[in-house]
Amino acid sequence: MNAVAVPRRYVAVIALGTLLNPLNSSMIAVALVDLEHAFGVGFGTASWLVSGFYLAACVGQPLMGRIADRFGPRRVYVAGLVIVCLAGAAAPFAPGFTVVLLCRIVQAVGTSAAFPAGLSLIRRVAGSAAPPSGALGTIAVANSASAAFGPVLGGFLVAFVGWQGIFLVNVPLTLVTLVLALRVLPADGPAPARTEAGLVRLLDPLGIVLFSGTLISLLAFLLALPDRPLWILLPVTAVAGVLLVLWERRAPTPFLDVRGFVRSPALTGVLGQQAAIQFVFYGVFYGLPLWLEQVRGYPTEQAGLLMLPVAALGVLVTPVAARLVTRFGPRLPLLLGSIGLLAGTLLLLTLDDATSVAGIVAVAAVIGLPNGLNNMGLQAALYTAAPPDATGVAAGLFQTARYVGAILSTALIGLLLSPDLSARGLHRVAVVIAALAVLLVVAAFVTSRRRASTA
C-alpha cells in the first residue's frame, strides 16, 4: 500500500511543536550551575529540574495523547503551545526554586502534547496507508537536531541572558508556532458532550491515577537506585500495577487498553524495542561524556565536541532511513540500526586511557550512525502498529518508553561507572548494553524473517 503525501507546511508546523520537548530537556543541562548559585541550592536539589521534567513528561505524553484522541488533536496541540508559553514567561520571575521547578513540570506537560497530537494529525491526512516516511523523517530530524544542539543554544543563552534565557526562548518559539498552527492545521470536529459523567467516562481518571502511580514510583526507584535505593517503592509499583490492570480490564473506555495490547503484540513489541534501544543509546550518550571528563580530563566543551558525531550523524542518516522505510518498510532500518548499535557498543571496549582523539571520534561516529535508522524505523513501526482511533495515546506511550530507557541507562551508569570512574567501569557498562544490543539484533532479524515469510 502506497503512502499518502502529507503537505509540507502541515508537517513543518507539527515538527516545530515536537522539537520543544527535546530542546527543553537538553538545554537545562548547561543551566544547572547557574540555577544553583541563583537560588542557593545544591546539585542534588537542582537536578530535580531534570528528573521532574522526565517524570512529568512520562505521564504527560500518553495523557495528552489520550485527550487528543478523545477531544481532537489540533485542540490539544494548540493548548500545549499555550501552556509552554505561559510556563516559559512565568519561570524567570519565580521568587524561589520551588516555583521554577513547578514551571518545569508544567512545561513538561505542555511540551508533551505536540508529538502524540502531531502524529494523530498526520494520521488524519495519511489515513491507514503505509507510513508517510517523509513526514516522519522530518519530525525525527527536528527532534534529533533540537536534542543535539539544545546544550549549545542553552550555553549561549545562559552566557548572555542567564538561566532565565532557557525559559524565555520558549515564548517567541511557541507564539510563532501557535500562529502557524491556527492558520495551517485543519480544525477538529465537534468535541464530545461536556457533561460531568461524559468527561469521566471518556478520560478514565482512575486509570490515569493508577498509571501515574505505577510509572512514577517505578521511575523514582530507578532514579534513586545508584545513591540510596528506596526499596519501599517496589511494592508500591507492584500494587499500583496490579490495580491498574484489574481496573483497565473492566473500564468502559480505558486510559490504558490492556486488552488491546494483548490483541496487538506488534504495538507492544514496538514499545519494548523503543525502551531497549534508548537504554543502549543513552548508556553511551550519558556514560561516554562522563568518562571523557572525569577520566580523560577533557574540559566540558571539548567533551561535547567529541560527542557531536553521536547526535549529528543520526540526523544526517535519517533521510536515508526514510527512503529505506518507503521501499522496504520499517523492519530493514531497525535491523541495520540494531547491528550498528551492537558494533558501536562493542567498540566501547577498545577505549582506554591511551586512545587518541581520532579513535574516540571514530567510536562516536559508529554509535551515531544507527541512531537515525533506529529512530526512523521505530516511528514507522509505531505508525503501522497503532490503532487509528488510539494513535495519540500510542504515540504518548512511545515517548514514555523513550524516557524509561533513558532513566534505566542513568541507573546503570550510577551502578557501574560512577563508583569506578575508569576505562574498566566504562567497559562494564559496554558489556551490559552490548548484551542487550545482541537481543535487539535477534529480535529485529526474527521479525524481518517472519514478515518476509508472511509476505
PDB file of N, CA and C in Angstrom, residues 262-306:
ATOM      1  N   VAL A 262      -2.838  -7.024  24.322  1.00  0.00           N
ATOM      2  CA  VAL A 262      -2.853  -8.470  24.088  1.00  0.00           C
ATOM      3  C   VAL A 262      -3.220  -8.758  22.636  1.00  0.00           C
ATOM      4  N   ARG A 263      -4.182  -7.990  22.103  1.00  0.00           N
ATOM      5  CA  ARG A 263      -4.611  -8.194  20.727  1.00  0.00           C
ATOM      6  C   ARG A 263      -3.605  -7.658  19.715  1.00  0.00           C
ATOM      7  N   SER A 264      -2.732  -6.747  20.149  1.00  0.00           N
ATOM      8  CA  SER A 264      -1.779  -6.110  19.238  1.00  0.00           C
ATOM      9  C   SER A 264      -0.350  -6.297  19.743  1.00  0.00           C
ATOM     10  N   PRO A 265       0.207  -7.506  19.607  1.00  0.00           N
ATOM     11  CA  PRO A 265       1.585  -7.720  20.051  1.00  0.00           C
ATOM     12  C   PRO A 265       2.585  -6.857  19.286  1.00  0.00           C
ATOM     13  N   ALA A 266       2.220  -6.425  18.061  1.00  0.00           N
ATOM     14  CA  ALA A 266       3.132  -5.578  17.291  1.00  0.00           C
ATOM     15  C   ALA A 266       3.376  -4.255  18.012  1.00  0.00           C
ATOM     16  N   LEU A 267       2.311  -3.639  18.547  1.00  0.00           N
ATOM     17  CA  LEU A 267       2.470  -2.379  19.269  1.00  0.00           C
ATOM     18  C   LEU A 267       3.274  -2.582  20.542  1.00  0.00           C
ATOM     19  N   THR A 268       2.991  -3.652  21.272  1.00  0.00           N
ATOM     20  CA  THR A 268       3.764  -3.963  22.479  1.00  0.00           C
ATOM     21  C   THR A 268       5.233  -4.149  22.137  1.00  0.00           C
ATOM     22  N   GLY A 269       5.500  -4.831  21.025  1.00  0.00           N
ATOM     23  CA  GLY A 269       6.883  -5.036  20.601  1.00  0.00           C
ATOM     24  C   GLY A 269       7.586  -3.742  20.260  1.00  0.00           C
ATOM     25  N   VAL A 270       6.876  -2.808  19.598  1.00  0.00           N
ATOM     26  CA  VAL A 270       7.474  -1.517  19.255  1.00  0.00           C
ATOM     27  C   VAL A 270       7.845  -0.744  20.517  1.00  0.00           C
ATOM     28  N   LEU A 271       6.956  -0.739  21.497  1.00  0.00           N
ATOM     29  CA  LEU A 271       7.241  -0.026  22.750  1.00  0.00           C
ATOM     30  C   LEU A 271       8.425  -0.655  23.477  1.00  0.00           C
ATOM     31  N   GLY A 272       8.500  -2.002  23.465  1.00  0.00           N
ATOM     32  CA  GLY A 272       9.635  -2.669  24.091  1.00  0.00           C
ATOM     33  C   GLY A 272      10.934  -2.362  23.372  1.00  0.00           C
ATOM     34  N   GLN A 273      10.907  -2.376  22.039  1.00  0.00           N
ATOM     35  CA  GLN A 273      12.101  -2.030  21.268  1.00  0.00           C
ATOM     36  C   GLN A 273      12.540  -0.593  21.542  1.00  0.00           C
ATOM     37  N   GLN A 274      11.574   0.304  21.617  1.00  0.00           N
ATOM     38  CA  GLN A 274      11.907   1.700  21.893  1.00  0.00           C
ATOM     39  C   GLN A 274      12.643   1.837  23.224  1.00  0.00           C
ATOM     40  N   ALA A 275      12.113   1.228  24.285  1.00  0.00           N
ATOM     41  CA  ALA A 275      12.756   1.316  25.594  1.00  0.00           C
ATOM     42  C   ALA A 275      14.153   0.708  25.562  1.00  0.00           C
ATOM     43  N   ALA A 276      14.301  -0.450  24.905  1.00  0.00           N
ATOM     44  CA  ALA A 276      15.603  -1.135  24.868  1.00  0.00           C
ATOM     45  C   ALA A 276      16.626  -0.358  24.052  1.00  0.00           C
ATOM     46  N   ILE A 277      16.218   0.146  22.887  1.00  0.00           N
ATOM     47  CA  ILE A 277      17.155   0.900  22.044  1.00  0.00           C
ATOM     48  C   ILE A 277      17.602   2.183  22.737  1.00  0.00           C
ATOM     49  N   GLN A 278      16.667   2.873  23.387  1.00  0.00           N
ATOM     50  CA  GLN A 278      17.051   4.099  24.095  1.00  0.00           C
ATOM     51  C   GLN A 278      17.929   3.791  25.307  1.00  0.00           C
ATOM     52  N   PHE A 279      17.706   2.656  25.958  1.00  0.00           N
ATOM     53  CA  PHE A 279      18.566   2.242  27.069  1.00  0.00           C
ATOM     54  C   PHE A 279      20.003   2.069  26.589  1.00  0.00           C
ATOM     55  N   VAL A 280      20.176   1.404  25.454  1.00  0.00           N
ATOM     56  CA  VAL A 280      21.517   1.209  24.900  1.00  0.00           C
ATOM     57  C   VAL A 280      22.112   2.549  24.462  1.00  0.00           C
ATOM     58  N   PHE A 281      21.330   3.332  23.712  1.00  0.00           N
ATOM     59  CA  PHE A 281      21.848   4.588  23.183  1.00  0.00           C
ATOM     60  C   PHE A 281      22.246   5.552  24.299  1.00  0.00           C
ATOM     61  N   TYR A 282      21.343   5.748  25.278  1.00  0.00           N
ATOM     62  CA  TYR A 282      21.647   6.704  26.340  1.00  0.00           C
ATOM     63  C   TYR A 282      22.719   6.173  27.297  1.00  0.00           C
ATOM     64  N   GLY A 283      22.894   4.863  27.333  1.00  0.00           N
ATOM     65  CA  GLY A 283      24.017   4.324  28.091  1.00  0.00           C
ATOM     66  C   GLY A 283      25.335   4.854  27.570  1.00  0.00           C
ATOM     67  N   VAL A 284      25.407   5.025  26.246  1.00  0.00           N
ATOM     68  CA  VAL A 284      26.590   5.636  25.632  1.00  0.00           C
ATOM     69  C   VAL A 284      26.543   7.154  25.753  1.00  0.00           C
ATOM     70  N   PHE A 285      25.377   7.739  25.473  1.00  0.00           N
ATOM     71  CA  PHE A 285      25.237   9.188  25.403  1.00  0.00           C
ATOM     72  C   PHE A 285      25.513   9.854  26.748  1.00  0.00           C
ATOM     73  N   TYR A 286      25.166   9.169  27.844  1.00  0.00           N
ATOM     74  CA  TYR A 286      25.446   9.704  29.173  1.00  0.00           C
ATOM     75  C   TYR A 286      26.787   9.210  29.720  1.00  0.00           C
ATOM     76  N   GLY A 287      27.134   7.958  29.425  1.00  0.00           N
ATOM     77  CA  GLY A 287      28.324   7.364  30.017  1.00  0.00           C
ATOM     78  C   GLY A 287      29.619   7.857  29.412  1.00  0.00           C
ATOM     79  N   LEU A 288      29.666   7.994  28.076  1.00  0.00           N
ATOM     80  CA  LEU A 288      30.918   8.382  27.417  1.00  0.00           C
ATOM     81  C   LEU A 288      31.377   9.790  27.809  1.00  0.00           C
ATOM     82  N   PRO A 289      30.496  10.817  27.845  1.00  0.00           N
ATOM     83  CA  PRO A 289      30.964  12.140  28.292  1.00  0.00           C
ATOM     84  C   PRO A 289      31.484  12.131  29.722  1.00  0.00           C
ATOM     85  N   LEU A 290      30.853  11.345  30.603  1.00  0.00           N
ATOM     86  CA  LEU A 290      31.321  11.253  31.984  1.00  0.00           C
ATOM     87  C   LEU A 290      32.733  10.707  32.024  1.00  0.00           C
ATOM     88  N   TRP A 291      32.996   9.670  31.233  1.00  0.00           N
ATOM     89  CA  TRP A 291      34.337   9.085  31.177  1.00  0.00           C
ATOM     90  C   TRP A 291      35.339  10.068  30.564  1.00  0.00           C
ATOM     91  N   LEU A 292      34.922  10.780  29.510  1.00  0.00           N
ATOM     92  CA  LEU A 292      35.819  11.736  28.862  1.00  0.00           C
ATOM     93  C   LEU A 292      36.234  12.867  29.806  1.00  0.00           C
ATOM     94  N   GLU A 293      35.287  13.340  30.609  1.00  0.00           N
ATOM     95  CA  GLU A 293      35.583  14.457  31.507  1.00  0.00           C
ATOM     96  C   GLU A 293      36.308  14.008  32.770  1.00  0.00           C
ATOM     97  N   GLN A 294      35.789  12.962  33.421  1.00  0.00           N
ATOM     98  CA  GLN A 294      36.300  12.576  34.729  1.00  0.00           C
ATOM     99  C   GLN A 294      37.560  11.703  34.654  1.00  0.00           C
ATOM    100  N   VAL A 295      37.715  10.933  33.597  1.00  0.00           N
ATOM    101  CA  VAL A 295      38.868  10.028  33.484  1.00  0.00           C
ATOM    102  C   VAL A 295      39.924  10.591  32.540  1.00  0.00           C
ATOM    103  N   ARG A 296      39.492  10.989  31.346  1.00  0.00           N
ATOM    104  CA  ARG A 296      40.459  11.502  30.379  1.00  0.00           C
ATOM    105  C   ARG A 296      40.795  12.971  30.601  1.00  0.00           C
ATOM    106  N   GLY A 297      39.999  13.686  31.396  1.00  0.00           N
ATOM    107  CA  GLY A 297      40.319  15.063  31.754  1.00  0.00           C
ATOM    108  C   GLY A 297      39.995  16.104  30.704  1.00  0.00           C
ATOM    109  N   TYR A 298      39.122  15.793  29.759  1.00  0.00           N
ATOM    110  CA  TYR A 298      38.735  16.791  28.758  1.00  0.00           C
ATOM    111  C   TYR A 298      37.808  17.827  29.382  1.00  0.00           C
ATOM    112  N   PRO A 299      37.974  19.111  29.057  1.00  0.00           N
ATOM    113  CA  PRO A 299      37.005  20.123  29.506  1.00  0.00           C
ATOM    114  C   PRO A 299      35.622  19.821  28.934  1.00  0.00           C
ATOM    115  N   THR A 300      34.604  20.366  29.583  1.00  0.00           N
ATOM    116  CA  THR A 300      33.225  20.078  29.177  1.00  0.00           C
ATOM    117  C   THR A 300      32.973  20.388  27.705  1.00  0.00           C
ATOM    118  N   GLU A 301      33.480  21.564  27.242  1.00  0.00           N
ATOM    119  CA  GLU A 301      33.199  21.934  25.857  1.00  0.00           C
ATOM    120  C   GLU A 301      33.875  20.987  24.863  1.00  0.00           C
ATOM    121  N   GLN A 302      35.081  20.493  25.210  1.00  0.00           N
ATOM    122  CA  GLN A 302      35.761  19.543  24.325  1.00  0.00           C
ATOM    123  C   GLN A 302      35.068  18.182  24.334  1.00  0.00           C
ATOM    124  N   ALA A 303      34.624  17.767  25.514  1.00  0.00           N
ATOM    125  CA  ALA A 303      33.880  16.504  25.596  1.00  0.00           C
ATOM    126  C   ALA A 303      32.602  16.599  24.763  1.00  0.00           C
ATOM    127  N   GLY A 304      31.958  17.767  24.796  1.00  0.00           N
ATOM    128  CA  GLY A 304      30.759  17.948  23.998  1.00  0.00           C
ATOM    129  C   GLY A 304      31.038  17.851  22.506  1.00  0.00           C
ATOM    130  N   LEU A 305      32.160  18.421  22.067  1.00  0.00           N
ATOM    131  CA  LEU A 305      32.529  18.331  20.648  1.00  0.00           C
ATOM    132  C   LEU A 305      32.838  16.894  20.242  1.00  0.00           C
ATOM    133  N   LEU A 306      33.482  16.145  21.123  1.00  0.00           N
ATOM    134  CA  LEU A 306      33.788  14.748  20.820  1.00  0.00           C
ATOM    135  C   LEU A 306      32.525  13.904  20.720  1.00  0.00           C
TER     136      LEU A 306
END
